[in-house]
Amino acid sequence: MSNGYFTGLAEGLMDGSIDLDTASVKVSLVRGYTFSAAHRTVSDVTGAGGAINGTSAALTGKTVTGGVFDADDTTISATASASNHGLLLFQASASTGGADVAASSQRLIAWYDTGTGLPIQPGTGTVTVTWPASSPRILKVG
């Protein structure tokens, strides 16, 4: 188990295909996934055995300041009572925003399965995702 950023994040930030403050960014509960920095889309995660057990609405209150990305805490409705879930952060829409695109085009940002409250044992019902209140917040680049 290990937290990590996907290689495509740096590329997407540099070429504009990932835009953290304009695009729709979501987080999902995922079980059965082994992190690979080489994965680029949500369909890569599910194709590698990751099972999505609920996804948040688009993150709100997003800020990008000093290389740090943050947003309001969010909730996810878990649909199965399986254990050992990590959090998958991804861009659900095009970089310009709008409707969600297909899973094969949803760009991966980060994977979290280690830290306070992780992995998550959701049961069924609502899981509150509380982002760290100090650096690195949701993620820090640089």
mmCIF file of N, CA and C in Angstrom:
data_model
loop_
_atom_site.group_PDB
_atom_site.id
_atom_site.type_symbol
_atom_site.label_atom_id
_atom_site.label_comp_id
_atom_site.label_asym_id
_atom_site.label_seq_id
_atom_site.Cartn_x
_atom_site.Cartn_y
_atom_site.Cartn_z
ATOM 1 N N MET A 1 0.840 -1.178 0.000
ATOM 2 C CA MET A 1 0.000 0.000 0.000
ATOM 3 C C MET A 1 0.884 1.239 0.000
ATOM 4 N N SER A 2 0.480 2.200 -0.817
ATOM 5 C CA SER A 2 1.225 3.451 -0.835
ATOM 6 C C SER A 2 0.423 4.527 -1.554
ATOM 7 N N ASN A 3 0.532 5.751 -1.043
ATOM 8 C CA ASN A 3 -0.075 6.887 -1.718
ATOM 9 C C ASN A 3 0.796 7.252 -2.904
ATOM 10 N N GLY A 4 0.209 7.876 -3.912
ATOM 11 C CA GLY A 4 1.032 8.307 -5.029
ATOM 12 C C GLY A 4 0.270 9.131 -6.039
ATOM 13 N N TYR A 5 1.041 9.871 -6.792
ATOM 14 C CA TYR A 5 0.495 10.627 -7.909
ATOM 15 C C TYR A 5 0.717 9.826 -9.176
ATOM 16 N N PHE A 6 -0.231 9.924 -10.101
ATOM 17 C CA PHE A 6 -0.106 9.248 -11.380
ATOM 18 C C PHE A 6 0.788 10.076 -12.298
ATOM 19 N N THR A 7 1.614 9.416 -13.094
ATOM 20 C CA THR A 7 2.542 10.090 -14.003
ATOM 21 C C THR A 7 1.817 11.064 -14.916
ATOM 22 N N GLY A 8 0.630 10.707 -15.346
ATOM 23 C CA GLY A 8 -0.155 11.561 -16.231
ATOM 24 C C GLY A 8 -0.556 12.883 -15.602
ATOM 25 N N LEU A 9 -0.503 12.990 -14.259
ATOM 26 C CA LEU A 9 -0.837 14.251 -13.606
ATOM 27 C C LEU A 9 0.134 15.344 -14.031
ATOM 28 N N ALA A 10 1.423 15.092 -13.912
ATOM 29 C CA ALA A 10 2.420 16.107 -14.293
ATOM 30 C C ALA A 10 2.281 16.476 -15.760
ATOM 31 N N GLU A 11 2.108 15.478 -16.615
ATOM 32 C CA GLU A 11 1.943 15.744 -18.043
ATOM 33 C C GLU A 11 0.689 16.582 -18.297
ATOM 34 N N GLY A 12 -0.414 16.210 -17.642
ATOM 35 C CA GLY A 12 -1.672 16.918 -17.836
ATOM 36 C C GLY A 12 -1.634 18.355 -17.342
ATOM 37 N N LEU A 13 -0.941 18.583 -16.221
ATOM 38 C CA LEU A 13 -0.806 19.952 -15.725
ATOM 39 C C LEU A 13 0.022 20.799 -16.679
ATOM 40 N N MET A 14 1.035 20.178 -17.280
ATOM 41 C CA MET A 14 1.907 20.927 -18.195
ATOM 42 C C MET A 14 1.252 21.192 -19.546
ATOM 43 N N ASP A 15 0.478 20.219 -20.064
ATOM 44 C CA ASP A 15 -0.107 20.433 -21.394
ATOM 45 C C ASP A 15 -1.543 20.970 -21.337
ATOM 46 N N GLY A 16 -2.082 21.171 -20.137
ATOM 47 C CA GLY A 16 -3.409 21.758 -19.982
ATOM 48 C C GLY A 16 -4.561 20.780 -20.043
ATOM 49 N N SER A 17 -4.294 19.496 -20.180
ATOM 50 C CA SER A 17 -5.383 18.525 -20.244
ATOM 51 C C SER A 17 -5.950 18.195 -18.860
ATOM 52 N N ILE A 18 -5.256 18.604 -17.809
ATOM 53 C CA ILE A 18 -5.781 18.532 -16.444
ATOM 54 C C ILE A 18 -5.798 19.954 -15.900
ATOM 55 N N ASP A 19 -6.968 20.383 -15.433
ATOM 56 C CA ASP A 19 -7.126 21.714 -14.868
ATOM 57 C C ASP A 19 -7.885 21.570 -13.547
ATOM 58 N N LEU A 20 -7.165 21.619 -12.446
ATOM 59 C CA LEU A 20 -7.740 21.313 -11.147
ATOM 60 C C LEU A 20 -8.813 22.296 -10.692
ATOM 61 N N ASP A 21 -8.709 23.569 -11.073
ATOM 62 C CA ASP A 21 -9.699 24.518 -10.586
ATOM 63 C C ASP A 21 -10.872 24.742 -11.539
ATOM 64 N N THR A 22 -10.775 24.310 -12.796
ATOM 65 C CA THR A 22 -11.863 24.497 -13.753
ATOM 66 C C THR A 22 -12.641 23.208 -14.009
ATOM 67 N N ALA A 23 -11.939 22.113 -14.149
ATOM 68 C CA ALA A 23 -12.584 20.826 -14.458
ATOM 69 C C ALA A 23 -13.342 20.286 -13.251
ATOM 70 N N SER A 24 -14.211 19.323 -13.508
ATOM 71 C CA SER A 24 -14.894 18.593 -12.447
ATOM 72 C C SER A 24 -13.925 17.553 -11.894
ATOM 73 N N VAL A 25 -13.589 17.681 -10.598
ATOM 74 C CA VAL A 25 -12.688 16.735 -9.931
ATOM 75 C C VAL A 25 -13.510 15.983 -8.896
ATOM 76 N N LYS A 26 -13.374 14.659 -8.886
ATOM 77 C CA LYS A 26 -14.144 13.806 -7.977
ATOM 78 C C LYS A 26 -13.212 12.831 -7.268
ATOM 79 N N VAL A 27 -13.754 12.163 -6.265
ATOM 80 C CA VAL A 27 -13.015 11.137 -5.540
ATOM 81 C C VAL A 27 -13.929 9.914 -5.398
ATOM 82 N N SER A 28 -13.337 8.733 -5.582
ATOM 83 C CA SER A 28 -14.084 7.482 -5.464
ATOM 84 C C SER A 28 -13.467 6.586 -4.405
ATOM 85 N N LEU A 29 -14.323 5.790 -3.771
ATOM 86 C CA LEU A 29 -13.864 4.691 -2.926
ATOM 87 C C LEU A 29 -13.539 3.527 -3.851
ATOM 88 N N VAL A 30 -12.348 2.959 -3.728
ATOM 89 C CA VAL A 30 -11.942 1.856 -4.599
ATOM 90 C C VAL A 30 -11.337 0.754 -3.745
ATOM 91 N N ARG A 31 -11.713 -0.474 -4.020
ATOM 92 C CA ARG A 31 -11.117 -1.630 -3.329
ATOM 93 C C ARG A 31 -10.518 -2.556 -4.373
ATOM 94 N N GLY A 32 -9.529 -3.349 -3.952
ATOM 95 C CA GLY A 32 -8.942 -4.353 -4.837
ATOM 96 C C GLY A 32 -7.979 -3.795 -5.861
ATOM 97 N N TYR A 33 -7.467 -2.585 -5.651
ATOM 98 C CA TYR A 33 -6.575 -1.956 -6.619
ATOM 99 C C TYR A 33 -5.166 -1.845 -6.049
ATOM 100 N N THR A 34 -4.188 -2.167 -6.875
ATOM 101 C CA THR A 34 -2.785 -1.957 -6.542
ATOM 102 C C THR A 34 -2.286 -0.795 -7.377
ATOM 103 N N PHE A 35 -1.799 0.246 -6.704
ATOM 104 C CA PHE A 35 -1.382 1.474 -7.372
ATOM 105 C C PHE A 35 -0.315 1.225 -8.426
ATOM 106 N N SER A 36 -0.500 1.843 -9.594
ATOM 107 C CA SER A 36 0.506 1.884 -10.650
ATOM 108 C C SER A 36 0.540 3.309 -11.180
ATOM 109 N N ALA A 37 1.676 3.984 -11.032
ATOM 110 C CA ALA A 37 1.816 5.364 -11.504
ATOM 111 C C ALA A 37 1.564 5.477 -13.000
ATOM 112 N N ALA A 38 1.729 4.379 -13.732
ATOM 113 C CA ALA A 38 1.565 4.397 -15.187
ATOM 114 C C ALA A 38 0.098 4.450 -15.625
ATOM 115 N N HIS A 39 -0.839 4.131 -14.741
ATOM 116 C CA HIS A 39 -2.249 4.185 -15.124
ATOM 117 C C HIS A 39 -2.646 5.628 -15.409
ATOM 118 N N ARG A 40 -3.505 5.828 -16.407
ATOM 119 C CA ARG A 40 -3.852 7.190 -16.852
ATOM 120 C C ARG A 40 -5.328 7.525 -16.683
ATOM 121 N N THR A 41 -6.213 6.526 -16.750
ATOM 122 C CA THR A 41 -7.654 6.795 -16.714
ATOM 123 C C THR A 41 -8.351 5.894 -15.704
ATOM 124 N N VAL A 42 -9.564 6.271 -15.347
ATOM 125 C CA VAL A 42 -10.346 5.471 -14.406
ATOM 126 C C VAL A 42 -10.541 4.058 -14.941
ATOM 127 N N SER A 43 -10.697 3.896 -16.244
ATOM 128 C CA SER A 43 -10.868 2.546 -16.794
ATOM 129 C C SER A 43 -9.600 1.702 -16.627
ATOM 130 N N ASP A 44 -8.427 2.329 -16.514
ATOM 131 C CA ASP A 44 -7.209 1.571 -16.213
ATOM 132 C C ASP A 44 -7.285 0.976 -14.812
ATOM 133 N N VAL A 45 -7.852 1.715 -13.873
ATOM 134 C CA VAL A 45 -7.984 1.249 -12.491
ATOM 135 C C VAL A 45 -8.961 0.084 -12.422
ATOM 136 N N THR A 46 -10.123 0.232 -13.050
ATOM 137 C CA THR A 46 -11.107 -0.852 -13.006
ATOM 138 C C THR A 46 -10.627 -2.046 -13.818
ATOM 139 N N GLY A 47 -9.889 -1.809 -14.889
ATOM 140 C CA GLY A 47 -9.331 -2.903 -15.684
ATOM 141 C C GLY A 47 -8.246 -3.677 -14.953
ATOM 142 N N ALA A 48 -7.656 -3.052 -13.917
ATOM 143 C CA ALA A 48 -6.607 -3.700 -13.128
ATOM 144 C C ALA A 48 -7.174 -4.329 -11.851
ATOM 145 N N GLY A 49 -8.493 -4.500 -11.800
ATOM 146 C CA GLY A 49 -9.114 -5.176 -10.668
ATOM 147 C C GLY A 49 -9.696 -4.253 -9.616
ATOM 148 N N GLY A 50 -9.580 -2.941 -9.799
ATOM 149 C CA GLY A 50 -10.165 -2.004 -8.839
ATOM 150 C C GLY A 50 -11.670 -1.927 -9.004
ATOM 151 N N ALA A 51 -12.390 -2.035 -7.897
ATOM 152 C CA ALA A 51 -13.845 -1.948 -7.919
ATOM 153 C C ALA A 51 -14.271 -0.633 -7.271
ATOM 154 N N ILE A 52 -14.995 0.180 -8.004
ATOM 155 C CA ILE A 52 -15.466 1.459 -7.471
ATOM 156 C C ILE A 52 -16.713 1.206 -6.634
ATOM 157 N N ASN A 53 -16.693 1.733 -5.409
ATOM 158 C CA ASN A 53 -17.788 1.536 -4.459
ATOM 159 C C ASN A 53 -18.348 2.889 -4.038
ATOM 160 N N GLY A 54 -18.616 3.737 -4.998
ATOM 161 C CA GLY A 54 -19.189 5.045 -4.721
ATOM 162 C C GLY A 54 -18.257 6.157 -5.137
ATOM 163 N N THR A 55 -18.839 7.245 -5.630
ATOM 164 C CA THR A 55 -18.089 8.406 -6.109
ATOM 165 C C THR A 55 -18.744 9.671 -5.583
ATOM 166 N N SER A 56 -17.929 10.630 -5.205
ATOM 167 C CA SER A 56 -18.436 11.911 -4.710
ATOM 168 C C SER A 56 -19.040 12.721 -5.847
ATOM 169 N N ALA A 57 -19.747 13.759 -5.477
ATOM 170 C CA ALA A 57 -20.104 14.797 -6.440
ATOM 171 C C ALA A 57 -18.822 15.560 -6.751
ATOM 172 N N ALA A 58 -18.856 16.445 -7.722
ATOM 173 C CA ALA A 58 -17.694 17.268 -8.038
ATOM 174 C C ALA A 58 -17.271 18.038 -6.788
ATOM 175 N N LEU A 59 -15.968 18.070 -6.540
ATOM 176 C CA LEU A 59 -15.465 18.799 -5.385
ATOM 177 C C LEU A 59 -15.813 20.277 -5.506
ATOM 178 N N THR A 60 -16.130 20.889 -4.385
ATOM 179 C CA THR A 60 -16.482 22.298 -4.347
ATOM 180 C C THR A 60 -15.446 23.064 -3.524
ATOM 181 N N GLY A 61 -15.467 24.379 -3.648
ATOM 182 C CA GLY A 61 -14.549 25.209 -2.884
ATOM 183 C C GLY A 61 -13.096 24.969 -3.247
ATOM 184 N N LYS A 62 -12.854 24.606 -4.507
ATOM 185 C CA LYS A 62 -11.499 24.266 -4.932
ATOM 186 C C LYS A 62 -10.614 25.504 -4.982
ATOM 187 N N THR A 63 -9.364 25.316 -4.538
ATOM 188 C CA THR A 63 -8.361 26.377 -4.631
ATOM 189 C C THR A 63 -7.041 25.777 -5.101
ATOM 190 N N VAL A 64 -6.310 26.565 -5.849
ATOM 191 C CA VAL A 64 -4.960 26.197 -6.286
ATOM 192 C C VAL A 64 -4.088 27.405 -5.951
ATOM 193 N N THR A 65 -3.295 27.266 -4.893
ATOM 194 C CA THR A 65 -2.482 28.375 -4.412
ATOM 195 C C THR A 65 -1.102 27.869 -4.004
ATOM 196 N N GLY A 66 -0.054 28.476 -4.538
ATOM 197 C CA GLY A 66 1.303 28.116 -4.144
ATOM 198 C C GLY A 66 1.642 26.663 -4.395
ATOM 199 N N GLY A 67 1.078 26.092 -5.448
ATOM 200 C CA GLY A 67 1.346 24.692 -5.774
ATOM 201 C C GLY A 67 0.549 23.695 -4.953
ATOM 202 N N VAL A 68 -0.423 24.193 -4.185
ATOM 203 C CA VAL A 68 -1.239 23.324 -3.321
ATOM 204 C C VAL A 68 -2.684 23.340 -3.819
ATOM 205 N N PHE A 69 -3.245 22.136 -3.993
ATOM 206 C CA PHE A 69 -4.646 21.978 -4.389
ATOM 207 C C PHE A 69 -5.450 21.594 -3.164
ATOM 208 N N ASP A 70 -6.571 22.296 -2.942
ATOM 209 C CA ASP A 70 -7.439 21.993 -1.814
ATOM 210 C C ASP A 70 -8.889 22.153 -2.259
ATOM 211 N N ALA A 71 -9.786 21.601 -1.482
ATOM 212 C CA ALA A 71 -11.223 21.712 -1.732
ATOM 213 C C ALA A 71 -11.946 21.433 -0.436
ATOM 214 N N ASP A 72 -13.241 21.689 -0.445
ATOM 215 C CA ASP A 72 -14.057 21.374 0.723
ATOM 216 C C ASP A 72 -14.080 19.869 0.941
ATOM 217 N N ASP A 73 -14.280 19.465 2.201
ATOM 218 C CA ASP A 73 -14.491 18.052 2.490
ATOM 219 C C ASP A 73 -15.713 17.589 1.698
ATOM 220 N N THR A 74 -15.826 16.287 1.480
ATOM 221 C CA THR A 74 -16.916 15.771 0.648
ATOM 222 C C THR A 74 -17.446 14.473 1.235
ATOM 223 N N THR A 75 -18.489 13.953 0.633
ATOM 224 C CA THR A 75 -19.056 12.681 1.060
ATOM 225 C C THR A 75 -19.195 11.751 -0.137
ATOM 226 N N ILE A 76 -19.187 10.457 0.183
ATOM 227 C CA ILE A 76 -19.385 9.415 -0.826
ATOM 228 C C ILE A 76 -20.385 8.419 -0.251
ATOM 229 N N SER A 77 -21.362 8.032 -1.038
ATOM 230 C CA SER A 77 -22.297 6.996 -0.610
ATOM 231 C C SER A 77 -21.750 5.641 -1.031
ATOM 232 N N ALA A 78 -21.368 4.835 -0.036
ATOM 233 C CA ALA A 78 -20.848 3.498 -0.310
ATOM 234 C C ALA A 78 -22.016 2.567 -0.590
ATOM 235 N N THR A 79 -21.854 1.711 -1.591
ATOM 236 C CA THR A 79 -22.953 0.829 -1.986
ATOM 237 C C THR A 79 -22.743 -0.620 -1.564
ATOM 238 N N ALA A 80 -21.554 -0.965 -1.092
ATOM 239 C CA ALA A 80 -21.273 -2.336 -0.662
ATOM 240 C C ALA A 80 -20.498 -2.287 0.648
ATOM 241 N N SER A 81 -20.614 -3.323 1.451
ATOM 242 C CA SER A 81 -19.964 -3.326 2.755
ATOM 243 C C SER A 81 -18.621 -4.062 2.716
ATOM 244 N N ALA A 82 -17.874 -3.861 1.674
ATOM 245 C CA ALA A 82 -16.549 -4.470 1.577
ATOM 246 C C ALA A 82 -15.537 -3.612 2.333
ATOM 247 N N SER A 83 -14.362 -4.183 2.602
ATOM 248 C CA SER A 83 -13.353 -3.481 3.400
ATOM 249 C C SER A 83 -12.173 -3.039 2.546
ATOM 250 N N ASN A 84 -11.270 -2.295 3.180
ATOM 251 C CA ASN A 84 -9.989 -1.872 2.612
ATOM 252 C C ASN A 84 -10.121 -1.072 1.317
ATOM 253 N N HIS A 85 -10.756 0.073 1.427
ATOM 254 C CA HIS A 85 -10.904 0.983 0.292
ATOM 255 C C HIS A 85 -9.853 2.082 0.339
ATOM 256 N N GLY A 86 -9.326 2.422 -0.816
ATOM 257 C CA GLY A 86 -8.500 3.606 -0.969
ATOM 258 C C GLY A 86 -9.326 4.689 -1.626
ATOM 259 N N LEU A 87 -8.731 5.873 -1.763
ATOM 260 C CA LEU A 87 -9.392 6.992 -2.414
ATOM 261 C C LEU A 87 -8.708 7.294 -3.737
ATOM 262 N N LEU A 88 -9.483 7.354 -4.797
ATOM 263 C CA LEU A 88 -8.987 7.659 -6.128
ATOM 264 C C LEU A 88 -9.458 9.051 -6.505
ATOM 265 N N LEU A 89 -8.522 9.971 -6.710
ATOM 266 C CA LEU A 89 -8.828 11.334 -7.111
ATOM 267 C C LEU A 89 -8.642 11.434 -8.615
ATOM 268 N N PHE A 90 -9.639 11.976 -9.317
ATOM 269 C CA PHE A 90 -9.568 12.024 -10.774
ATOM 270 C C PHE A 90 -10.342 13.207 -11.330
ATOM 271 N N GLN A 91 -9.986 13.591 -12.547
ATOM 272 C CA GLN A 91 -10.699 14.633 -13.278
ATOM 273 C C GLN A 91 -11.787 13.931 -14.083
ATOM 274 N N ALA A 92 -13.043 14.240 -13.761
ATOM 275 C CA ALA A 92 -14.168 13.537 -14.365
ATOM 276 C C ALA A 92 -14.639 14.155 -15.678
ATOM 277 N N SER A 93 -14.339 15.428 -15.900
ATOM 278 C CA SER A 93 -14.801 16.136 -17.094
ATOM 279 C C SER A 93 -13.615 16.494 -17.983
ATOM 280 N N ALA A 94 -13.901 17.171 -19.061
ATOM 281 C CA ALA A 94 -12.826 17.767 -19.858
ATOM 282 C C ALA A 94 -12.155 18.845 -19.014
ATOM 283 N N SER A 95 -10.984 19.280 -19.403
ATOM 284 C CA SER A 95 -10.256 20.283 -18.617
ATOM 285 C C SER A 95 -11.009 21.609 -18.531
ATOM 286 N N THR A 96 -11.903 21.856 -19.469
ATOM 287 C CA THR A 96 -12.685 23.094 -19.476
ATOM 288 C C THR A 96 -13.960 22.988 -18.660
ATOM 289 N N GLY A 97 -14.203 21.834 -18.047
ATOM 290 C CA GLY A 97 -15.399 21.620 -17.247
ATOM 291 C C GLY A 97 -16.496 20.966 -18.070
ATOM 292 N N GLY A 98 -17.721 21.095 -17.607
ATOM 293 C CA GLY A 98 -18.850 20.495 -18.301
ATOM 294 C C GLY A 98 -19.189 19.120 -17.763
ATOM 295 N N ALA A 99 -19.903 18.367 -18.587
ATOM 296 C CA ALA A 99 -20.373 17.044 -18.185
ATOM 297 C C ALA A 99 -19.210 16.061 -18.046
ATOM 298 N N ASP A 100 -19.455 15.026 -17.246
ATOM 299 C CA ASP A 100 -18.454 13.969 -17.105
ATOM 300 C C ASP A 100 -18.228 13.279 -18.439
ATOM 301 N N VAL A 101 -16.999 12.874 -18.671
ATOM 302 C CA VAL A 101 -16.642 12.111 -19.868
ATOM 303 C C VAL A 101 -16.617 10.632 -19.517
ATOM 304 N N ALA A 102 -16.440 9.776 -20.487
ATOM 305 C CA ALA A 102 -16.380 8.334 -20.261
ATOM 306 C C ALA A 102 -15.195 7.986 -19.358
ATOM 307 N N ALA A 103 -15.325 6.880 -18.622
ATOM 308 C CA ALA A 103 -14.254 6.439 -17.716
ATOM 309 C C ALA A 103 -12.925 6.279 -18.447
ATOM 310 N N SER A 104 -12.972 5.946 -19.724
ATOM 311 C CA SER A 104 -11.745 5.774 -20.501
ATOM 312 C C SER A 104 -11.059 7.102 -20.813
ATOM 313 N N SER A 105 -11.733 8.219 -20.492
ATOM 314 C CA SER A 105 -11.147 9.550 -20.692
ATOM 315 C C SER A 105 -10.998 10.332 -19.391
ATOM 316 N N GLN A 106 -11.466 9.777 -18.269
ATOM 317 C CA GLN A 106 -11.346 10.457 -16.984
ATOM 318 C C GLN A 106 -9.909 10.319 -16.481
ATOM 319 N N ARG A 107 -9.225 11.449 -16.332
ATOM 320 C CA ARG A 107 -7.791 11.479 -16.027
ATOM 321 C C ARG A 107 -7.515 11.269 -14.542
ATOM 322 N N LEU A 108 -6.603 10.359 -14.244
ATOM 323 C CA LEU A 108 -6.215 10.073 -12.869
ATOM 324 C C LEU A 108 -5.297 11.151 -12.326
ATOM 325 N N ILE A 109 -5.476 11.473 -11.051
ATOM 326 C CA ILE A 109 -4.657 12.473 -10.380
ATOM 327 C C ILE A 109 -3.833 11.830 -9.273
ATOM 328 N N ALA A 110 -4.507 11.222 -8.291
ATOM 329 C CA ALA A 110 -3.779 10.679 -7.138
ATOM 330 C C ALA A 110 -4.516 9.491 -6.538
ATOM 331 N N TRP A 111 -3.752 8.679 -5.805
ATOM 332 C CA TRP A 111 -4.255 7.502 -5.093
ATOM 333 C C TRP A 111 -3.833 7.633 -3.639
ATOM 334 N N TYR A 112 -4.786 7.434 -2.708
ATOM 335 C CA TYR A 112 -4.503 7.500 -1.276
ATOM 336 C C TYR A 112 -5.036 6.240 -0.603
ATOM 337 N N ASP A 113 -4.151 5.464 0.005
ATOM 338 C CA ASP A 113 -4.600 4.308 0.790
ATOM 339 C C ASP A 113 -3.838 4.184 2.100
ATOM 340 N N THR A 114 -3.022 5.184 2.409
ATOM 341 C CA THR A 114 -2.237 5.176 3.634
ATOM 342 C C THR A 114 -2.383 6.528 4.312
ATOM 343 N N GLY A 115 -2.637 6.536 5.599
ATOM 344 C CA GLY A 115 -2.775 7.774 6.358
ATOM 345 C C GLY A 115 -3.893 7.650 7.364
ATOM 346 N N THR A 116 -4.189 8.725 8.056
ATOM 347 C CA THR A 116 -5.233 8.735 9.067
ATOM 348 C C THR A 116 -6.565 8.332 8.442
ATOM 349 N N GLY A 117 -7.170 7.296 9.002
ATOM 350 C CA GLY A 117 -8.469 6.833 8.513
ATOM 351 C C GLY A 117 -8.409 5.971 7.268
ATOM 352 N N LEU A 118 -7.205 5.665 6.775
ATOM 353 C CA LEU A 118 -7.055 4.850 5.565
ATOM 354 C C LEU A 118 -6.341 3.548 5.902
ATOM 355 N N PRO A 119 -6.678 2.453 5.250
ATOM 356 C CA PRO A 119 -7.769 2.333 4.280
ATOM 357 C C PRO A 119 -9.125 2.480 4.973
ATOM 358 N N ILE A 120 -10.133 2.782 4.179
ATOM 359 C CA ILE A 120 -11.490 3.023 4.682
ATOM 360 C C ILE A 120 -12.257 1.710 4.724
ATOM 361 N N GLN A 121 -13.005 1.521 5.806
ATOM 362 C CA GLN A 121 -13.873 0.348 5.979
ATOM 363 C C GLN A 121 -15.315 0.868 5.985
ATOM 364 N N PRO A 122 -15.913 1.118 4.809
ATOM 365 C CA PRO A 122 -17.145 1.908 4.780
ATOM 366 C C PRO A 122 -18.426 1.223 5.207
ATOM 367 N N GLY A 123 -18.515 -0.096 5.122
ATOM 368 C CA GLY A 123 -19.835 -0.685 5.275
ATOM 369 C C GLY A 123 -20.703 -0.141 4.156
ATOM 370 N N THR A 124 -21.960 0.141 4.449
ATOM 371 C CA THR A 124 -22.798 0.837 3.477
ATOM 372 C C THR A 124 -23.225 2.144 4.114
ATOM 373 N N GLY A 125 -23.581 3.091 3.310
ATOM 374 C CA GLY A 125 -23.982 4.387 3.833
ATOM 375 C C GLY A 125 -23.025 5.462 3.369
ATOM 376 N N THR A 126 -22.997 6.558 4.095
ATOM 377 C CA THR A 126 -22.216 7.721 3.684
ATOM 378 C C THR A 126 -20.866 7.756 4.381
ATOM 379 N N VAL A 127 -19.829 7.976 3.596
ATOM 380 C CA VAL A 127 -18.468 8.138 4.098
ATOM 381 C C VAL A 127 -18.081 9.599 3.918
ATOM 382 N N THR A 128 -17.590 10.228 4.964
ATOM 383 C CA THR A 128 -17.116 11.603 4.865
ATOM 384 C C THR A 128 -15.622 11.585 4.588
ATOM 385 N N VAL A 129 -15.207 12.292 3.558
ATOM 386 C CA VAL A 129 -13.788 12.430 3.222
ATOM 387 C C VAL A 129 -13.353 13.794 3.730
ATOM 388 N N THR A 130 -12.480 13.785 4.735
ATOM 389 C CA THR A 130 -11.966 15.004 5.334
ATOM 390 C C THR A 130 -10.532 15.189 4.874
ATOM 391 N N TRP A 131 -10.294 16.184 4.063
ATOM 392 C CA TRP A 131 -8.948 16.437 3.543
ATOM 393 C C TRP A 131 -8.083 17.034 4.648
ATOM 394 N N PRO A 132 -6.774 16.816 4.595
ATOM 395 C CA PRO A 132 -5.890 17.387 5.624
ATOM 396 C C PRO A 132 -6.030 18.912 5.699
ATOM 397 N N ALA A 133 -5.978 19.439 6.926
ATOM 398 C CA ALA A 133 -6.143 20.878 7.148
ATOM 399 C C ALA A 133 -4.841 21.646 6.960
ATOM 400 N N SER A 134 -3.728 20.947 6.753
ATOM 401 C CA SER A 134 -2.455 21.625 6.521
ATOM 402 C C SER A 134 -1.743 20.941 5.360
ATOM 403 N N SER A 135 -0.650 21.511 4.922
ATOM 404 C CA SER A 135 0.067 20.994 3.758
ATOM 405 C C SER A 135 0.350 19.511 3.938
ATOM 406 N N PRO A 136 0.063 18.693 2.948
ATOM 407 C CA PRO A 136 -0.104 19.010 1.549
ATOM 408 C C PRO A 136 -1.542 19.228 1.110
ATOM 409 N N ARG A 137 -2.494 19.358 2.039
ATOM 410 C CA ARG A 137 -3.926 19.460 1.713
ATOM 411 C C ARG A 137 -4.302 18.246 0.864
ATOM 412 N N ILE A 138 -4.944 18.461 -0.311
ATOM 413 C CA ILE A 138 -5.267 17.302 -1.153
ATOM 414 C C ILE A 138 -4.018 16.867 -1.911
ATOM 415 N N LEU A 139 -3.321 17.828 -2.493
ATOM 416 C CA LEU A 139 -2.036 17.501 -3.130
ATOM 417 C C LEU A 139 -1.185 18.746 -3.266
ATOM 418 N N LYS A 140 0.117 18.514 -3.288
ATOM 419 C CA LYS A 140 1.067 19.600 -3.444
ATOM 420 C C LYS A 140 2.014 19.235 -4.582
ATOM 421 N N VAL A 141 2.184 20.149 -5.496
ATOM 422 C CA VAL A 141 3.091 19.955 -6.621
ATOM 423 C C VAL A 141 4.326 20.812 -6.378
ATOM 424 N N GLY A 142 5.482 20.178 -6.428
ATOM 425 C CA GLY A 142 6.736 20.916 -6.241
ATOM 426 C C GLY A 142 7.301 20.819 -4.870
#
